């Protein structure tokens, strides 16, 4: 296995014997292997040249193994780095080929990719190459890329890319979901919430979209997961229109100085204040009464009573109407 870090099979065998014995001569190596003394001496010199063995100052025919963690780990890291660079280069060539083929023909507008790893790589590459805007439909229970691992979003935000993210209600049932949204908004993401999203989707610069094809609630084998890459076409136009429709009806999610969702707008004279604004923001984000009660450290009954009070203040009969009214009146 040491051939991976630049050793021949014979050099690997001698190095293993040298590590096991600590110090050995060519005669010792020959006695412990099928190698003759001359070959063993040449191999020991080769290991010395590669930095895996050192000759004793007073007895140059005796050699000591350089510890593997010193001799081999840097080689392994260089090999890993080179492999990563090669992988990135191959992926870039594949993307160039795909785009070139698309430009030369009127071929399919939809490409199917298979496997969670391939989807994750496409999402990273998509964000890395975005110049202007990313649009996201964020549903609960990610299928390829967890929120905390998406460093590409923050890199793109630093470059000045606009991120618009729509979160569905069920997303906020996930552990730490509020923390992830707060972190994104603080970094520059523009976030809104809706009761339900029809699919997962990411759209870059209005020129390409990626959407997983697994039906909601179905079991998913990561290696069998399929996703569609949709390029400029009437289908992409429809997906952009779908996003804009949900964006229009979404409730804005803002973040306070204390790191809570809500409370950034200028209230009118009849708007709620203080903790009621925080409660309202959590409600329109889709959190359950139990989750809101946990955030505010009050009882579920208190949450329901205060929501009824907000509905009376707004003059509406349902929570959906309250959310719509709050978004339009900048109560959040």
PDB file of N, CA and C in Angstrom, residues 81-152:
ATOM      1  N   UNK A  81      -3.671  16.251  -1.604  1.00  0.00           N
ATOM      2  CA  UNK A  81      -3.873  17.570  -2.210  1.00  0.00           C
ATOM      3  C   UNK A  81      -3.836  17.488  -3.734  1.00  0.00           C
ATOM      4  N   UNK A  82      -2.876  16.696  -4.243  1.00  0.00           N
ATOM      5  CA  UNK A  82      -2.776  16.547  -5.691  1.00  0.00           C
ATOM      6  C   UNK A  82      -4.016  15.857  -6.258  1.00  0.00           C
ATOM      7  N   UNK A  83      -4.522  14.865  -5.512  1.00  0.00           N
ATOM      8  CA  UNK A  83      -5.717  14.159  -5.953  1.00  0.00           C
ATOM      9  C   UNK A  83      -6.923  15.099  -5.975  1.00  0.00           C
ATOM     10  N   UNK A  84      -7.038  15.968  -4.962  1.00  0.00           N
ATOM     11  CA  UNK A  84      -8.129  16.921  -4.922  1.00  0.00           C
ATOM     12  C   UNK A  84      -8.039  17.914  -6.081  1.00  0.00           C
ATOM     13  N   UNK A  85      -6.832  18.361  -6.376  1.00  0.00           N
ATOM     14  CA  UNK A  85      -6.649  19.280  -7.495  1.00  0.00           C
ATOM     15  C   UNK A  85      -7.005  18.608  -8.819  1.00  0.00           C
ATOM     16  N   UNK A  86      -6.623  17.341  -8.938  1.00  0.00           N
ATOM     17  CA  UNK A  86      -6.961  16.602 -10.158  1.00  0.00           C
ATOM     18  C   UNK A  86      -8.462  16.421 -10.286  1.00  0.00           C
ATOM     19  N   UNK A  87      -9.102  16.077  -9.145  1.00  0.00           N
ATOM     20  CA  UNK A  87     -10.556  15.905  -9.167  1.00  0.00           C
ATOM     21  C   UNK A  87     -11.244  17.210  -9.593  1.00  0.00           C
ATOM     22  N   UNK A  88     -10.791  18.335  -9.046  1.00  0.00           N
ATOM     23  CA  UNK A  88     -11.382  19.627  -9.410  1.00  0.00           C
ATOM     24  C   UNK A  88     -11.157  19.935 -10.887  1.00  0.00           C
ATOM     25  N   UNK A  89      -9.967  19.606 -11.391  1.00  0.00           N
ATOM     26  CA  UNK A  89      -9.668  19.868 -12.798  1.00  0.00           C
ATOM     27  C   UNK A  89     -10.546  19.015 -13.712  1.00  0.00           C
ATOM     28  N   UNK A  90     -10.733  17.735 -13.327  1.00  0.00           N
ATOM     29  CA  UNK A  90     -11.580  16.844 -14.129  1.00  0.00           C
ATOM     30  C   UNK A  90     -13.022  17.344 -14.129  1.00  0.00           C
ATOM     31  N   UNK A  91     -13.497  17.768 -12.957  1.00  0.00           N
ATOM     32  CA  UNK A  91     -14.865  18.268 -12.880  1.00  0.00           C
ATOM     33  C   UNK A  91     -15.028  19.522 -13.741  1.00  0.00           C
ATOM     34  N   UNK A  92     -14.028  20.393 -13.698  1.00  0.00           N
ATOM     35  CA  UNK A  92     -14.089  21.606 -14.508  1.00  0.00           C
ATOM     36  C   UNK A  92     -14.098  21.273 -15.991  1.00  0.00           C
ATOM     37  N   UNK A  93     -13.289  20.290 -16.388  1.00  0.00           N
ATOM     38  CA  UNK A  93     -13.288  19.871 -17.790  1.00  0.00           C
ATOM     39  C   UNK A  93     -14.632  19.287 -18.189  1.00  0.00           C
ATOM     40  N   UNK A  94     -15.223  18.496 -17.270  1.00  0.00           N
ATOM     41  CA  UNK A  94     -16.532  17.917 -17.565  1.00  0.00           C
ATOM     42  C   UNK A  94     -17.586  19.000 -17.725  1.00  0.00           C
ATOM     43  N   UNK A  95     -17.521  20.025 -16.856  1.00  0.00           N
ATOM     44  CA  UNK A  95     -18.470  21.128 -16.969  1.00  0.00           C
ATOM     45  C   UNK A  95     -18.261  21.901 -18.273  1.00  0.00           C
ATOM     46  N   UNK A  96     -16.987  22.113 -18.647  1.00  0.00           N
ATOM     47  CA  UNK A  96     -16.693  22.810 -19.898  1.00  0.00           C
ATOM     48  C   UNK A  96     -17.234  22.030 -21.090  1.00  0.00           C
ATOM     49  N   UNK A  97     -17.033  20.706 -21.055  1.00  0.00           N
ATOM     50  CA  UNK A  97     -17.541  19.854 -22.136  1.00  0.00           C
ATOM     51  C   UNK A  97     -19.064  19.926 -22.213  1.00  0.00           C
ATOM     52  N   UNK A  98     -19.707  19.898 -21.040  1.00  0.00           N
ATOM     53  CA  UNK A  98     -21.163  19.912 -21.012  1.00  0.00           C
ATOM     54  C   UNK A  98     -21.698  21.239 -21.572  1.00  0.00           C
ATOM     55  N   UNK A  99     -21.079  22.333 -21.141  1.00  0.00           N
ATOM     56  CA  UNK A  99     -21.534  23.638 -21.617  1.00  0.00           C
ATOM     57  C   UNK A  99     -21.260  23.816 -23.106  1.00  0.00           C
ATOM     58  N   UNK A 100     -20.122  23.299 -23.563  1.00  0.00           N
ATOM     59  CA  UNK A 100     -19.786  23.394 -24.977  1.00  0.00           C
ATOM     60  C   UNK A 100     -20.769  22.612 -25.828  1.00  0.00           C
ATOM     61  N   UNK A 101     -21.100  21.396 -25.338  1.00  0.00           N
ATOM     62  CA  UNK A 101     -22.058  20.573 -26.073  1.00  0.00           C
ATOM     63  C   UNK A 101     -23.423  21.256 -26.121  1.00  0.00           C
ATOM     64  N   UNK A 102     -23.780  21.913 -24.997  1.00  0.00           N
ATOM     65  CA  UNK A 102     -25.058  22.624 -24.963  1.00  0.00           C
ATOM     66  C   UNK A 102     -25.083  23.778 -25.964  1.00  0.00           C
ATOM     67  N   UNK A 103     -23.951  24.486 -26.067  1.00  0.00           N
ATOM     68  CA  UNK A 103     -23.883  25.635 -26.963  1.00  0.00           C
ATOM     69  C   UNK A 103     -23.905  25.204 -28.427  1.00  0.00           C
ATOM     70  N   UNK A 104     -23.385  24.005 -28.711  1.00  0.00           N
ATOM     71  CA  UNK A 104     -23.291  23.570 -30.111  1.00  0.00           C
ATOM     72  C   UNK A 104     -24.580  22.958 -30.641  1.00  0.00           C
ATOM     73  N   UNK A 105     -25.481  22.672 -29.771  1.00  0.00           N
ATOM     74  CA  UNK A 105     -26.669  21.959 -30.230  1.00  0.00           C
ATOM     75  C   UNK A 105     -27.913  22.491 -29.535  1.00  0.00           C
ATOM     76  N   UNK A 106     -29.019  22.026 -29.984  1.00  0.00           N
ATOM     77  CA  UNK A 106     -30.285  22.335 -29.318  1.00  0.00           C
ATOM     78  C   UNK A 106     -30.734  21.110 -28.555  1.00  0.00           C
ATOM     79  N   UNK A 107     -29.821  20.489 -27.856  1.00  0.00           N
ATOM     80  CA  UNK A 107     -30.078  19.234 -27.146  1.00  0.00           C
ATOM     81  C   UNK A 107     -31.008  19.415 -25.971  1.00  0.00           C
ATOM     82  N   UNK A 108     -30.997  18.425 -25.076  1.00  0.00           N
ATOM     83  CA  UNK A 108     -31.909  18.399 -23.956  1.00  0.00           C
ATOM     84  C   UNK A 108     -31.674  19.583 -23.024  1.00  0.00           C
ATOM     85  N   UNK A 109     -32.769  20.152 -22.526  1.00  0.00           N
ATOM     86  CA  UNK A 109     -32.675  21.245 -21.559  1.00  0.00           C
ATOM     87  C   UNK A 109     -32.443  20.726 -20.153  1.00  0.00           C
ATOM     88  N   UNK A 110     -32.636  19.431 -19.939  1.00  0.00           N
ATOM     89  CA  UNK A 110     -32.546  18.850 -18.613  1.00  0.00           C
ATOM     90  C   UNK A 110     -31.490  17.748 -18.603  1.00  0.00           C
ATOM     91  N   UNK A 111     -30.582  17.834 -17.651  1.00  0.00           N
ATOM     92  CA  UNK A 111     -29.578  16.795 -17.433  1.00  0.00           C
ATOM     93  C   UNK A 111     -29.871  16.123 -16.094  1.00  0.00           C
ATOM     94  N   UNK A 112     -29.810  14.807 -16.045  1.00  0.00           N
ATOM     95  CA  UNK A 112     -30.060  14.062 -14.815  1.00  0.00           C
ATOM     96  C   UNK A 112     -28.717  13.633 -14.213  1.00  0.00           C
ATOM     97  N   UNK A 113     -28.513  13.966 -12.954  1.00  0.00           N
ATOM     98  CA  UNK A 113     -27.323  13.510 -12.234  1.00  0.00           C
ATOM     99  C   UNK A 113     -27.768  12.550 -11.141  1.00  0.00           C
ATOM    100  N   UNK A 114     -26.895  11.624 -10.795  1.00  0.00           N
ATOM    101  CA  UNK A 114     -27.248  10.572  -9.846  1.00  0.00           C
ATOM    102  C   UNK A 114     -26.263  10.550  -8.686  1.00  0.00           C
ATOM    103  N   UNK A 115     -26.806  10.426  -7.481  1.00  0.00           N
ATOM    104  CA  UNK A 115     -25.986  10.302  -6.278  1.00  0.00           C
ATOM    105  C   UNK A 115     -25.930  11.591  -5.486  1.00  0.00           C
ATOM    106  N   UNK A 116     -26.017  11.453  -4.151  1.00  0.00           N
ATOM    107  CA  UNK A 116     -25.972  12.625  -3.281  1.00  0.00           C
ATOM    108  C   UNK A 116     -24.641  13.360  -3.413  1.00  0.00           C
ATOM    109  N   UNK A 117     -23.549  12.612  -3.591  1.00  0.00           N
ATOM    110  CA  UNK A 117     -22.237  13.251  -3.712  1.00  0.00           C
ATOM    111  C   UNK A 117     -22.170  14.118  -4.971  1.00  0.00           C
ATOM    112  N   UNK A 118     -22.719  13.610  -6.085  1.00  0.00           N
ATOM    113  CA  UNK A 118     -22.723  14.392  -7.320  1.00  0.00           C
ATOM    114  C   UNK A 118     -23.599  15.635  -7.180  1.00  0.00           C
ATOM    115  N   UNK A 119     -24.747  15.495  -6.506  1.00  0.00           N
ATOM    116  CA  UNK A 119     -25.624  16.645  -6.293  1.00  0.00           C
ATOM    117  C   UNK A 119     -24.927  17.686  -5.415  1.00  0.00           C
ATOM    118  N   UNK A 120     -24.263  17.215  -4.370  1.00  0.00           N
ATOM    119  CA  UNK A 120     -23.556  18.137  -3.476  1.00  0.00           C
ATOM    120  C   UNK A 120     -22.466  18.889  -4.230  1.00  0.00           C
ATOM    121  N   UNK A 121     -21.724  18.186  -5.082  1.00  0.00           N
ATOM    122  CA  UNK A 121     -20.661  18.822  -5.855  1.00  0.00           C
ATOM    123  C   UNK A 121     -21.232  19.846  -6.840  1.00  0.00           C
ATOM    124  N   UNK A 122     -22.350  19.518  -7.461  1.00  0.00           N
ATOM    125  CA  UNK A 122     -22.987  20.461  -8.386  1.00  0.00           C
ATOM    126  C   UNK A 122     -23.452  21.712  -7.649  1.00  0.00           C
ATOM    127  N   UNK A 123     -24.020  21.539  -6.458  1.00  0.00           N
ATOM    128  CA  UNK A 123     -24.480  22.695  -5.690  1.00  0.00           C
ATOM    129  C   UNK A 123     -23.311  23.595  -5.286  1.00  0.00           C
ATOM    130  N   UNK A 124     -22.194  22.974  -4.901  1.00  0.00           N
ATOM    131  CA  UNK A 124     -21.015  23.764  -4.539  1.00  0.00           C
ATOM    132  C   UNK A 124     -20.486  24.517  -5.765  1.00  0.00           C
ATOM    133  N   UNK A 125     -20.390  23.813  -6.892  1.00  0.00           N
ATOM    134  CA  UNK A 125     -19.878  24.430  -8.113  1.00  0.00           C
ATOM    135  C   UNK A 125     -20.822  25.527  -8.608  1.00  0.00           C
ATOM    136  N   UNK A 126     -22.116  25.294  -8.474  1.00  0.00           N
ATOM    137  CA  UNK A 126     -23.116  26.276  -8.902  1.00  0.00           C
ATOM    138  C   UNK A 126     -22.935  27.588  -8.138  1.00  0.00           C
ATOM    139  N   UNK A 127     -22.781  27.484  -6.820  1.00  0.00           N
ATOM    140  CA  UNK A 127     -22.611  28.693  -6.003  1.00  0.00           C
ATOM    141  C   UNK A 127     -21.251  29.338  -6.249  1.00  0.00           C
ATOM    142  N   UNK A 128     -20.231  28.505  -6.450  1.00  0.00           N
ATOM    143  CA  UNK A 128     -18.890  29.033  -6.696  1.00  0.00           C
ATOM    144  C   UNK A 128     -18.860  29.884  -7.971  1.00  0.00           C
ATOM    145  N   UNK A 129     -19.658  29.499  -8.972  1.00  0.00           N
ATOM    146  CA  UNK A 129     -19.637  30.218 -10.238  1.00  0.00           C
ATOM    147  C   UNK A 129     -20.685  31.311 -10.363  1.00  0.00           C
ATOM    148  N   UNK A 130     -21.485  31.527  -9.309  1.00  0.00           N
ATOM    149  CA  UNK A 130     -22.548  32.530  -9.376  1.00  0.00           C
ATOM    150  C   UNK A 130     -21.975  33.942  -9.278  1.00  0.00           C
ATOM    151  N   UNK A 131     -22.460  34.827 -10.146  1.00  0.00           N
ATOM    152  CA  UNK A 131     -21.974  36.213 -10.157  1.00  0.00           C
ATOM    153  C   UNK A 131     -22.955  37.191  -9.518  1.00  0.00           C
ATOM    154  N   UNK A 132     -24.270  36.922  -9.644  1.00  0.00           N
ATOM    155  CA  UNK A 132     -25.241  37.948  -9.268  1.00  0.00           C
ATOM    156  C   UNK A 132     -26.225  37.486  -8.191  1.00  0.00           C
ATOM    157  N   UNK A 133     -26.886  36.357  -8.407  1.00  0.00           N
ATOM    158  CA  UNK A 133     -28.012  36.024  -7.533  1.00  0.00           C
ATOM    159  C   UNK A 133     -28.198  34.521  -7.400  1.00  0.00           C
ATOM    160  N   UNK A 134     -28.484  34.071  -6.170  1.00  0.00           N
ATOM    161  CA  UNK A 134     -28.910  32.705  -5.901  1.00  0.00           C
ATOM    162  C   UNK A 134     -30.319  32.747  -5.330  1.00  0.00           C
ATOM    163  N   UNK A 135     -31.176  31.836  -5.802  1.00  0.00           N
ATOM    164  CA  UNK A 135     -32.554  31.734  -5.318  1.00  0.00           C
ATOM    165  C   UNK A 135     -32.749  30.307  -4.798  1.00  0.00           C
ATOM    166  N   UNK A 136     -33.264  30.185  -3.574  1.00  0.00           N
ATOM    167  CA  UNK A 136     -33.369  28.875  -2.921  1.00  0.00           C
ATOM    168  C   UNK A 136     -34.794  28.603  -2.451  1.00  0.00           C
ATOM    169  N   UNK A 137     -35.259  27.387  -2.689  1.00  0.00           N
ATOM    170  CA  UNK A 137     -36.407  26.819  -1.993  1.00  0.00           C
ATOM    171  C   UNK A 137     -35.838  25.882  -0.927  1.00  0.00           C
ATOM    172  N   UNK A 138     -36.044  26.186   0.342  1.00  0.00           N
ATOM    173  CA  UNK A 138     -35.443  25.402   1.423  1.00  0.00           C
ATOM    174  C   UNK A 138     -36.529  24.629   2.153  1.00  0.00           C
ATOM    175  N   UNK A 139     -36.539  23.309   1.943  1.00  0.00           N
ATOM    176  CA  UNK A 139     -37.483  22.435   2.629  1.00  0.00           C
ATOM    177  C   UNK A 139     -36.797  21.755   3.811  1.00  0.00           C
ATOM    178  N   UNK A 140     -37.594  21.116   4.628  1.00  0.00           N
ATOM    179  CA  UNK A 140     -37.058  20.413   5.794  1.00  0.00           C
ATOM    180  C   UNK A 140     -36.283  19.176   5.353  1.00  0.00           C
ATOM    181  N   UNK A 141     -35.351  18.743   6.208  1.00  0.00           N
ATOM    182  CA  UNK A 141     -34.618  17.485   6.012  1.00  0.00           C
ATOM    183  C   UNK A 141     -33.847  17.488   4.687  1.00  0.00           C
ATOM    184  N   UNK A 142     -32.669  18.066   4.730  1.00  0.00           N
ATOM    185  CA  UNK A 142     -31.840  18.165   3.530  1.00  0.00           C
ATOM    186  C   UNK A 142     -31.549  16.788   2.941  1.00  0.00           C
ATOM    187  N   UNK A 143     -31.282  16.729   1.640  1.00  0.00           N
ATOM    188  CA  UNK A 143     -31.019  15.457   0.971  1.00  0.00           C
ATOM    189  C   UNK A 143     -29.563  15.292   0.541  1.00  0.00           C
ATOM    190  N   UNK A 144     -28.797  16.362   0.459  1.00  0.00           N
ATOM    191  CA  UNK A 144     -27.404  16.228   0.007  1.00  0.00           C
ATOM    192  C   UNK A 144     -26.451  17.122   0.778  1.00  0.00           C
ATOM    193  N   UNK A 145     -26.837  18.351   1.060  1.00  0.00           N
ATOM    194  CA  UNK A 145     -25.940  19.322   1.695  1.00  0.00           C
ATOM    195  C   UNK A 145     -26.599  19.896   2.943  1.00  0.00           C
ATOM    196  N   UNK A 146     -26.002  19.672   4.100  1.00  0.00           N
ATOM    197  CA  UNK A 146     -26.544  20.206   5.337  1.00  0.00           C
ATOM    198  C   UNK A 146     -26.311  21.710   5.407  1.00  0.00           C
ATOM    199  N   UNK A 147     -27.165  22.450   6.121  1.00  0.00           N
ATOM    200  CA  UNK A 147     -27.000  23.915   6.184  1.00  0.00           C
ATOM    201  C   UNK A 147     -25.639  24.332   6.723  1.00  0.00           C
ATOM    202  N   UNK A 148     -25.160  23.613   7.748  1.00  0.00           N
ATOM    203  CA  UNK A 148     -23.898  24.032   8.363  1.00  0.00           C
ATOM    204  C   UNK A 148     -22.682  23.781   7.482  1.00  0.00           C
ATOM    205  N   UNK A 149     -22.828  22.940   6.455  1.00  0.00           N
ATOM    206  CA  UNK A 149     -21.684  22.634   5.592  1.00  0.00           C
ATOM    207  C   UNK A 149     -21.622  23.513   4.339  1.00  0.00           C
ATOM    208  N   UNK A 150     -22.605  24.396   4.170  1.00  0.00           N
ATOM    209  CA  UNK A 150     -22.672  25.194   2.938  1.00  0.00           C
ATOM    210  C   UNK A 150     -21.847  26.477   3.078  1.00  0.00           C
ATOM    211  N   UNK A 151     -20.533  26.323   3.156  1.00  0.00           N
ATOM    212  CA  UNK A 151     -19.644  27.484   3.256  1.00  0.00           C
ATOM    213  C   UNK A 151     -19.674  28.310   1.978  1.00  0.00           C
ATOM    214  N   UNK A 152     -20.037  27.684   0.857  1.00  0.00           N
ATOM    215  CA  UNK A 152     -20.064  28.399  -0.424  1.00  0.00           C
ATOM    216  C   UNK A 152     -21.024  29.588  -0.384  1.00  0.00           C
TER     217      UNK A 152
END
